[in-house]
CSV table of C-alpha atoms in Angstrom, one decimal:
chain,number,residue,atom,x,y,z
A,1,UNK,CA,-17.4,21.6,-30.6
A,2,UNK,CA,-13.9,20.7,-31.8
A,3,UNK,CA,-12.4,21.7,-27.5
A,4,UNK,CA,-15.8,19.4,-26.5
A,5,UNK,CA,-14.7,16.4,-28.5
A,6,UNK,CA,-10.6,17.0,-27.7
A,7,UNK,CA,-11.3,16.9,-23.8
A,8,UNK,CA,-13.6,13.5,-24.6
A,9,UNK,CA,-10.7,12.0,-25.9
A,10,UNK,CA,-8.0,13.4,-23.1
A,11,UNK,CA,-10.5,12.4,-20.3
A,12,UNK,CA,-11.0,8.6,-21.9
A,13,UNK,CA,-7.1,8.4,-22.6
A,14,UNK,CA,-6.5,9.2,-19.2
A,15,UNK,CA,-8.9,6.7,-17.9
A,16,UNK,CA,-7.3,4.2,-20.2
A,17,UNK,CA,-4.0,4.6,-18.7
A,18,UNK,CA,-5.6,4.6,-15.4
A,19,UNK,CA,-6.8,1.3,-16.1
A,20,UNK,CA,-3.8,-0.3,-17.5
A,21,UNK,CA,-2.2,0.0,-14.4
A,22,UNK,CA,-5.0,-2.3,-12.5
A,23,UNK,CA,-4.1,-5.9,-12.6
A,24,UNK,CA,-6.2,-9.1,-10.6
A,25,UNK,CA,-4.0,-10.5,-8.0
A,26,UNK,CA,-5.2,-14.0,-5.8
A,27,UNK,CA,-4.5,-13.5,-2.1
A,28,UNK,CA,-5.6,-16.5,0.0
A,29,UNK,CA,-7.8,-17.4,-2.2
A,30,UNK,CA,-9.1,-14.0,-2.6
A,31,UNK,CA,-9.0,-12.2,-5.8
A,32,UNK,CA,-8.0,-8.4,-5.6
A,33,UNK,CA,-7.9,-5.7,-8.3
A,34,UNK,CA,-4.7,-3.4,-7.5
A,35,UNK,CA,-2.6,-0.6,-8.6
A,36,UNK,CA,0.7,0.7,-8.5
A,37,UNK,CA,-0.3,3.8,-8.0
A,38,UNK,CA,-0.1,5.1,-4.5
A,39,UNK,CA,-1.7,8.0,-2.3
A,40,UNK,CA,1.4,10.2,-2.2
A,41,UNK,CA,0.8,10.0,2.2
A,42,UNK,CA,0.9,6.3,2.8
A,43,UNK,CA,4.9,6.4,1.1
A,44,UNK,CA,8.0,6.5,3.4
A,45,UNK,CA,9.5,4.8,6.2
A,46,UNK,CA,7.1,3.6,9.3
A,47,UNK,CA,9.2,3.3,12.6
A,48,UNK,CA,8.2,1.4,15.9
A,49,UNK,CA,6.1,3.6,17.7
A,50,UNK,CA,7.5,6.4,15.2
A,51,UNK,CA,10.5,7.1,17.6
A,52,UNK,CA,12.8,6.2,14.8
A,53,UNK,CA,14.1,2.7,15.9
A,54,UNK,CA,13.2,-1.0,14.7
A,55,UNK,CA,11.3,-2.8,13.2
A,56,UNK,CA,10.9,-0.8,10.2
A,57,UNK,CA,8.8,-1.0,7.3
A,58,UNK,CA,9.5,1.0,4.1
A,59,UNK,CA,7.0,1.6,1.2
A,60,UNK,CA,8.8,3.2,-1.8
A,61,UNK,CA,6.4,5.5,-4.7
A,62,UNK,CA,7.7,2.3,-7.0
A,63,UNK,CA,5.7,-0.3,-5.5
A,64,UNK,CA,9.0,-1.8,-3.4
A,65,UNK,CA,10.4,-1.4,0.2
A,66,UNK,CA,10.9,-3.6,3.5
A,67,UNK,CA,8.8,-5.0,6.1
A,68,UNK,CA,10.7,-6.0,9.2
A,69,UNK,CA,9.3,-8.1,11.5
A,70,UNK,CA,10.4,-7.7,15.6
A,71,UNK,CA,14.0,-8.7,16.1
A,72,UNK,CA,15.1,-10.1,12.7
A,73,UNK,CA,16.2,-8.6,10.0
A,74,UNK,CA,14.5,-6.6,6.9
A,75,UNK,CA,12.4,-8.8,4.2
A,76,UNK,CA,12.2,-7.3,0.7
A,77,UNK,CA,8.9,-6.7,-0.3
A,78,UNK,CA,6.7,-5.5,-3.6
A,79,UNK,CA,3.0,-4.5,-2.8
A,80,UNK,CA,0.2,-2.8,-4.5
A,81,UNK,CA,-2.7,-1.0,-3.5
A,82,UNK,CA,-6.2,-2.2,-3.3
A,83,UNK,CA,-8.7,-0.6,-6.0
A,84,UNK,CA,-11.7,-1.0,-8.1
A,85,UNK,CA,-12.1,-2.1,-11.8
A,86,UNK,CA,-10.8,1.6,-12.9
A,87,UNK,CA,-7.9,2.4,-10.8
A,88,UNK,CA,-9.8,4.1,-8.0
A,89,UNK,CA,-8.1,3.2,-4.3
A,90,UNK,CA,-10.9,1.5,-2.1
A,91,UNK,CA,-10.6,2.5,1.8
A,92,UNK,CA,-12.2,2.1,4.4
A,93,UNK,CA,-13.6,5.8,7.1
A,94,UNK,CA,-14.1,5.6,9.9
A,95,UNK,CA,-14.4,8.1,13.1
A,96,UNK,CA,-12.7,11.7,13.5
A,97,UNK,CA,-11.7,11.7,9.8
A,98,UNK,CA,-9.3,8.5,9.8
A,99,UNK,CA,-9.6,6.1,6.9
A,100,UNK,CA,-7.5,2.9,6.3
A,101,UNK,CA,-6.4,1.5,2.8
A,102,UNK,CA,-5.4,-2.1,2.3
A,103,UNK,CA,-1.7,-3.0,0.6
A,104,UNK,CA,-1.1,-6.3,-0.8
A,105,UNK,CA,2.2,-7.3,-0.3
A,106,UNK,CA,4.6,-10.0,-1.7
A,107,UNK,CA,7.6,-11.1,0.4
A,108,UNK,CA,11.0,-10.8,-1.7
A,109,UNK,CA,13.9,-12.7,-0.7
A,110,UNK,CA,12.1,-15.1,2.1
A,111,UNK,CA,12.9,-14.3,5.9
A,112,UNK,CA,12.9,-16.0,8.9
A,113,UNK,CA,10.1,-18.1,8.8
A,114,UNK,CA,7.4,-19.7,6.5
A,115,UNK,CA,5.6,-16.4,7.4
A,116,UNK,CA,8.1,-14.3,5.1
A,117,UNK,CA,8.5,-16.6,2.3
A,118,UNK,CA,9.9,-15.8,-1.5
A,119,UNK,CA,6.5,-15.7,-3.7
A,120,UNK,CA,4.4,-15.4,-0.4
A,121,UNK,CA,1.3,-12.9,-0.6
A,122,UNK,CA,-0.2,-11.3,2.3
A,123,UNK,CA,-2.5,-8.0,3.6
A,124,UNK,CA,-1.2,-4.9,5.1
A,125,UNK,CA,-3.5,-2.0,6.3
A,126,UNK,CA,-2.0,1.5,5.9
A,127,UNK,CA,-4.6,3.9,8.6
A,128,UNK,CA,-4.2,7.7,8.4
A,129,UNK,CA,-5.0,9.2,11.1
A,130,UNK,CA,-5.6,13.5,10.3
A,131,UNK,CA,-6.2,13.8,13.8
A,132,UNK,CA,-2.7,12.4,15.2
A,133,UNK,CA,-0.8,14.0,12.3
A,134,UNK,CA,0.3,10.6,11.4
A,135,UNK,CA,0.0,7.3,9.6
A,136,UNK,CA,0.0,3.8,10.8
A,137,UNK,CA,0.5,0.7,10.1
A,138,UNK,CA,0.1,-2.3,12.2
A,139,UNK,CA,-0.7,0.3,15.4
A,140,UNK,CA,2.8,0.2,16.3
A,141,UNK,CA,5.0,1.8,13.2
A,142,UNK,CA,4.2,5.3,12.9
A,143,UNK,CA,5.3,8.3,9.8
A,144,UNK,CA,4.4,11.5,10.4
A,145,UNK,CA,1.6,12.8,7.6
A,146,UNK,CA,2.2,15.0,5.6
């Protein structure tokens, strides 16, 4: 009885905790529930058709990184992860296994354009692809998966 009621309380602490981290966040006039906990395969460093070379986009296991856009420089970003009310990651399957998740992101330090501004929010998809061995995002900036 007494192991019966201490995993009760371990399994609804954890859930707690789990549910601390979920915040609302408005994105075009969109409300989304999000984490800063991440799927350990969507973090690293996404290179142009994963040979390596720019643009570049970095997502760090703290929530920060870059997004580079073609031919400019790096913008700073923070982003979250799209989930329900209790911390759990939405995504989306689809064929031969893949499944995409949604970031939000914020934009840091501005960039080049009023697309990149300081404060701006916008969507990223992250698709993993178990068949190619890798992950993507925007179908052009590749990681390998591991």
């Amino acid at each position: 009885m007494k192991k019966l009621l201490l995993a009760a309380i371990v399994s609804l602490s954890i859930g707690s905790l789990n549910a601390q981290d979920v915040i609302s966040l408005t994105v075009m006039e969109n409300s989304y529930t999000v984490s800063k906990v991440f799927p350990p395969e969507i973090i690293g460093e996404y290179t142009y058709e994963g040979n390596g070379g720019n643009p570049k986009i970095l997502l760090n296991d703290d929530g920060t990184g870059y997004f580079q856009p073609h031919d400019v420089a790096p913008v700073n970003i923070k982003f979250w992860i799209d989930c329900d009310e209790t911390g759990k990651w939405r995504k989306q399957v689809g064929g031969t296994g893949r499944y995409q998740y949604t970031l939000v992101i914020q934009y840091q330090d501005g960039g080049t354009s009023r697309n990149y501004e300081n404060g701006k929010y916008d969507l990223l998809g992250v698709m993993i692809q178990p068949d190619m061995g890798r992950v993507s995002i925007l179908g052009e900036r590749y990681k390998p998966l591991q």
